XYZ file of C-alpha atoms in Angstrom:
348
model
C 10.026 -17.024 19.088
C 10.860 -13.711 20.842
C 10.130 -10.119 19.811
C 13.672 -9.411 18.480
C 13.718 -12.437 16.234
C 10.236 -11.803 14.997
C 11.143 -8.234 14.006
C 14.244 -9.427 12.191
C 12.221 -12.035 10.202
C 9.571 -9.396 9.350
C 12.046 -6.873 8.238
C 14.227 -9.184 6.150
C 11.885 -11.997 4.902
C 8.402 -10.589 5.081
C 8.077 -6.921 4.348
C 10.131 -6.838 1.200
C 8.004 -9.677 -0.378
C 4.850 -7.927 0.870
C 5.818 -4.700 -0.806
C 6.611 -6.473 -4.005
C 3.196 -8.075 -4.076
C 1.496 -4.833 -3.281
C 3.453 -3.056 -6.128
C 2.359 -5.753 -8.528
C -1.359 -5.317 -7.558
C -1.080 -1.551 -7.680
C 0.270 -1.626 -11.284
C -2.627 -3.947 -12.117
C -5.167 -1.588 -10.502
C -3.848 1.258 -12.591
C -4.993 -0.565 -15.753
C -8.628 -0.899 -14.736
C -10.867 0.620 -17.437
C -13.577 2.119 -15.152
C -12.338 5.350 -13.603
C -14.366 4.933 -10.392
C -13.233 1.313 -9.899
C -9.620 2.211 -10.727
C -9.775 5.108 -8.313
C -11.076 2.858 -5.466
C -8.618 0.007 -6.164
C -5.539 2.350 -6.209
C -6.817 4.123 -3.011
C -7.360 0.824 -1.235
C -3.684 -0.108 -1.798
C -2.154 3.270 -1.213
C -4.085 4.200 2.018
C -4.593 0.700 3.447
C -1.503 -1.226 2.556
C -0.592 -1.418 6.259
C -3.406 -3.987 6.604
C -1.351 -6.332 4.280
C 1.854 -5.519 6.215
C 0.149 -6.490 9.372
C -1.434 -9.572 7.882
C 1.777 -10.971 6.334
C 3.353 -11.070 9.728
C 1.906 -14.500 9.921
C 4.396 -15.576 7.300
C 7.064 -15.311 10.044
C 5.410 -18.201 11.761
C 5.849 -20.812 8.922
C 8.822 -22.517 7.519
C 10.881 -20.388 5.062
C 9.704 -22.361 2.055
C 6.062 -21.465 2.731
C 6.527 -17.801 3.214
C 6.299 -16.545 -0.420
C 3.020 -18.475 -1.032
C 1.505 -17.413 2.261
C 2.433 -13.710 1.615
C 0.848 -13.854 -1.829
C -2.290 -15.457 -0.387
C -2.617 -12.980 2.509
C -1.851 -9.906 0.376
C -4.437 -10.960 -2.341
C -7.192 -11.709 0.199
C -6.558 -8.521 2.175
C -6.477 -6.489 -0.965
C -9.918 -7.964 -1.962
C -11.231 -6.985 1.479
C -9.870 -3.434 1.386
C -10.950 -2.855 -2.213
C -14.515 -4.043 -1.529
C -14.631 -2.047 1.623
C -13.709 1.082 -0.366
C -16.362 0.226 -2.984
C -19.000 -0.122 -0.256
C -17.879 3.016 1.650
C -17.916 5.195 -1.524
C -20.904 3.688 -3.238
C -23.817 5.937 -4.271
C -25.949 2.680 -3.769
C -27.068 1.512 -0.288
C -28.305 -1.749 -1.747
C -27.383 -4.706 0.550
C -27.858 -7.182 -2.334
C -25.157 -5.267 -4.364
C -22.829 -5.338 -1.354
C -23.499 -9.083 -0.909
C -22.806 -9.764 -4.581
C -19.507 -7.891 -4.420
C -18.372 -9.847 -1.365
C -18.976 -13.235 -3.070
C -15.419 -12.664 -4.235
C -14.155 -13.338 -0.831
C -16.109 -16.476 -0.546
C -14.913 -17.634 -3.987
C -11.328 -16.708 -2.967
C -11.246 -19.214 -0.077
C -13.221 -22.070 -1.814
C -11.569 -23.281 -5.042
C -14.602 -25.408 -5.758
C -16.982 -22.494 -6.110
C -17.764 -21.077 -9.650
C -16.380 -17.660 -10.255
C -19.180 -15.142 -10.413
C -19.945 -11.670 -11.856
C -19.239 -9.616 -8.738
C -20.376 -6.451 -10.312
C -23.699 -7.719 -11.601
C -25.734 -5.470 -9.439
C -23.617 -2.335 -9.801
C -23.359 0.475 -12.283
C -19.565 0.336 -12.543
C -18.435 -3.060 -13.952
C -15.399 -2.845 -16.129
C -12.385 -3.669 -13.922
C -10.292 -5.402 -16.644
C -10.401 -8.648 -14.661
C -8.793 -7.153 -11.542
C -11.047 -8.586 -8.966
C -11.221 -12.028 -10.553
C -7.290 -12.057 -10.772
C -7.174 -11.500 -7.033
C -9.611 -14.301 -6.452
C -7.731 -16.664 -8.686
C -4.459 -15.745 -6.973
C -5.991 -16.750 -3.625
C -7.279 -20.058 -4.966
C -3.915 -20.863 -6.506
C -2.051 -20.351 -3.361
C -4.663 -22.184 -1.305
C -4.317 -25.190 -3.532
C -0.676 -25.524 -2.361
C -1.451 -25.591 1.269
C -1.276 -29.355 2.382
C -3.797 -29.251 5.139
C -6.305 -26.704 3.850
C -9.105 -29.077 3.902
C -8.844 -29.224 7.725
C -9.252 -25.442 8.112
C -11.498 -24.727 5.155
C -14.834 -24.942 7.026
C -13.719 -22.564 9.684
C -12.153 -20.127 7.219
C -15.422 -20.129 5.234
C -17.440 -19.466 8.417
C -15.168 -16.570 9.248
C -15.499 -15.002 5.704
C -19.241 -15.558 5.877
C -19.433 -13.656 9.156
C -17.146 -10.871 7.656
C -19.489 -10.630 4.578
C -22.587 -10.237 6.735
C -20.812 -7.447 8.690
C -19.866 -5.651 5.535
C -23.405 -5.803 4.071
C -25.083 -4.761 7.302
C -22.769 -1.821 8.158
C -22.974 -0.356 4.567
C -26.765 -0.246 3.937
C -28.935 2.726 4.675
C -28.031 4.319 7.994
C -31.565 3.943 9.349
C -31.345 0.085 8.830
C -27.820 -0.739 10.000
C -28.244 -0.923 13.718
C -31.573 -2.932 13.443
C -29.924 -5.480 11.120
C -26.812 -5.811 13.357
C -28.970 -6.293 16.531
C -31.089 -8.914 14.762
C -28.047 -10.741 13.623
C -26.662 -10.578 17.247
C -29.748 -12.201 18.599
C -28.631 -15.548 17.065
C -25.278 -15.306 18.735
C -25.930 -13.671 22.064
C -26.571 -16.927 23.961
C -23.180 -18.212 22.747
C -21.218 -15.086 23.698
C -23.151 -13.684 26.706
C -19.969 -11.806 27.897
C -20.040 -9.501 24.811
C -21.873 -6.368 23.836
C -23.531 -6.589 20.453
C -21.072 -4.133 18.982
C -18.224 -6.207 20.268
C -19.449 -9.311 18.532
C -19.861 -7.326 15.256
C -16.327 -5.942 15.591
C -14.841 -9.398 16.126
C -16.369 -10.597 12.861
C -14.647 -7.731 10.967
C -11.075 -9.069 11.484
C -9.143 -11.183 8.914
C -6.477 -12.170 11.348
C -8.269 -15.462 12.149
C -8.300 -16.410 8.530
C -4.609 -15.678 8.194
C -3.773 -17.662 11.278
C -5.634 -20.667 9.790
C -3.731 -20.231 6.471
C -0.459 -20.470 8.339
C -1.729 -23.578 10.275
C -2.596 -25.259 7.045
C 1.054 -25.155 5.868
C 1.603 -27.988 8.265
C 1.189 -31.370 6.553
C 0.742 -33.085 10.016
C -2.068 -30.749 11.202
C -4.583 -32.250 13.565
C -8.277 -31.080 14.019
C -7.786 -30.298 17.630
C -5.269 -27.694 16.880
C -7.664 -25.954 14.358
C -10.430 -25.757 17.047
C -8.014 -24.418 19.722
C -6.797 -21.704 17.386
C -10.265 -20.630 16.366
C -11.570 -20.472 19.984
C -8.564 -18.432 20.874
C -8.858 -15.933 18.111
C -12.695 -15.424 18.162
C -13.780 -13.261 19.819
C -10.930 -12.228 21.980
C -8.093 -11.494 19.536
C -10.180 -10.538 16.527
C -12.466 -8.408 18.724
C -9.483 -6.552 20.241
C -7.988 -5.979 16.710
C -11.071 -4.296 15.215
C -12.034 -2.348 18.338
C -8.550 -0.777 18.420
C -9.072 0.012 14.702
C -12.375 1.724 15.358
C -10.873 3.390 18.421
C -8.361 5.427 16.423
C -10.750 6.022 13.621
C -13.413 7.709 15.656
C -12.944 11.327 14.520
C -12.569 10.212 10.878
C -15.771 8.091 11.022
C -17.691 10.922 12.821
C -16.844 13.305 10.090
C -17.688 10.766 7.350
C -20.914 9.620 8.983
C -19.576 6.078 9.058
C -20.632 3.524 11.678
C -18.104 3.132 14.438
C -18.624 0.465 17.137
C -16.579 2.382 19.796
C -19.147 5.239 19.620
C -21.600 2.790 21.336
C -19.647 2.928 24.560
C -20.906 5.551 27.184
C -17.574 7.277 27.882
C -13.798 6.882 27.771
C -13.882 5.076 31.165
C -16.080 2.357 29.674
C -13.854 2.194 26.602
C -10.899 1.532 28.764
C -12.737 -0.942 30.904
C -13.985 -2.969 27.947
C -10.710 -2.936 25.940
C -8.905 -3.904 29.158
C -11.056 -6.969 29.383
C -10.378 -7.801 25.683
C -6.563 -7.361 26.280
C -6.750 -9.683 29.344
C -8.755 -12.289 27.488
C -6.664 -12.108 24.296
C -3.476 -12.602 26.268
C -5.013 -15.494 28.202
C -6.186 -17.194 24.981
C -2.844 -16.526 23.208
C -1.022 -18.326 25.959
C -2.645 -21.613 24.955
C -1.085 -21.256 21.504
C 2.414 -20.979 20.021
C 4.316 -17.984 21.574
C 4.036 -16.208 18.259
C 0.377 -15.482 19.025
C 1.284 -13.696 22.213
C 3.333 -11.350 20.142
C 0.442 -10.775 17.808
C -1.543 -9.427 20.731
C 1.285 -7.245 21.855
C 1.807 -6.068 18.304
C -1.815 -5.123 17.777
C -1.726 -2.854 20.971
C 1.554 -1.298 19.781
C 0.605 -0.665 16.107
C -2.851 0.988 16.888
C -2.003 2.800 20.056
C 1.048 4.416 18.667
C -0.711 5.408 15.407
C -0.360 9.128 14.489
C -4.140 9.461 14.577
C -4.190 8.988 18.358
C -2.456 12.315 19.155
C -5.103 14.423 17.515
C -7.992 12.900 19.565
C -7.898 13.816 23.275
C -10.224 10.993 24.484
C -8.490 8.510 22.330
C -5.012 9.567 23.605
C -6.258 9.131 27.081
C -7.327 5.509 26.393
C -4.061 4.847 24.533
C -1.995 6.212 27.389
C -3.769 4.010 29.954
C -3.609 0.786 27.865
C 0.113 1.268 26.910
C 1.023 1.921 30.516
C -0.335 -1.564 31.403
C 0.844 -3.308 28.232
C 4.465 -4.208 29.146
C 7.848 -3.843 27.558
C 7.180 -5.932 24.357
C 4.267 -3.742 23.383
C 6.389 -0.585 23.851
C 9.210 -2.267 21.747
C 6.834 -3.159 18.963
C 5.439 0.482 19.134
C 8.911 1.875 18.537
C 9.533 -0.627 15.696
C 6.277 0.114 14.171
C 6.968 3.814 13.959
C 10.245 2.970 12.286
C 8.550 0.669 9.801
C 5.851 3.244 8.961
C 8.568 5.888 8.281
C 10.535 3.423 6.015
C 7.467 2.452 3.969
C 5.617 5.807 4.228
C 2.425 4.294 5.694
C-alpha cells in the first residue's frame, strides 16, 4: 500500500464513517443528565475528535467488509479514552482510586467477560444516562465479531492496563506524580534500558498499539508469531514517538494549565531533537518488519503533529519541527499537506 492509495481509502471509506460515528456519540453526549459530565463528554468529542480520525486510519488496513465494525470499535474506545482524560484533567478530586475506578471502563471495554462496573462510584458526578456504559458495550459488541480476538486479547489488556496506570499516576496530586511514575518505571527499566523514564511513560499513553491489534484480529488465520512481532514493533518505538510528538506540540498549553508534560523533562531543544530523532529511526526500523502500512503510520504521525497549527506559536517547538520534517522524506511532507486539507474540511 502506497501513500496515495492510503489517502484515497481514508478520504472515501474511512473518514465519512468516522464522522458518522462521532456525530452519533455527540448526540448521545448531549443527553447526559449531569451538567458537568455532559460538558466534558461533549468537549472530549468536539476538541479531540482528531484522535478518532487518526485511530480509524487502521480501518484502511483491513478488508472492506471489516471496516465499519473496526471503525465503530476504534471510535468507541478512543471516545472512552478522551472522555475519561477530560474527567481526570478537569476533576476537582485528585484521588487516584477515583481515577482508577473511572478507567475500569477501558478494561471492561476490551474484555467481554468482565462484569460491567459502576465507573462513577467514587465520584460526586454520577448521572450520565448510561453514556459510558453504552460506549463500553459498543466496544464489546464489535470485539465479539473479530474472529481472532482471543489471540490478541492478552496483549490488548496489557496495553490498556499500562494506559490506566499512566492516567492514574499523571492525574493525582502534583507533588505525588513524578514519584509514582519513577517507582513504576523501576519495574521496567531493566527491560528498556535505552529509554528515559518519561519516554517509557509516554509510550504507555498511546492507543495505537491497541488499534493495530484490533486490525490484526480481523484475520481469521492469524498466527501468534505475528501478534508478538506487531507488539514488539509498536512498543515502545512507535507508541513512544506518537505520544512524545503529542506532548511536544502541547508544551505551552500544558505549561499554562499546570499539566504534566514529558517533553519538559528534556534539558533543551537540542536534546529533544536528539531523542525524537532516535525514536523516529527506531520506529521506522521496526515498521519495516511489518506490513508496509505501518511505515506509513510512522510517516503520518510525523506529518500530522509537526504540521499542527500549534507548532507555529512556539519558537522552540517550531525549531524541532523544522529539523525533523527536513529529515523525514517526501511521504511525510505529502501527508502533512493532506493533513492540513483534512483538518480544513473537518474543522479540526
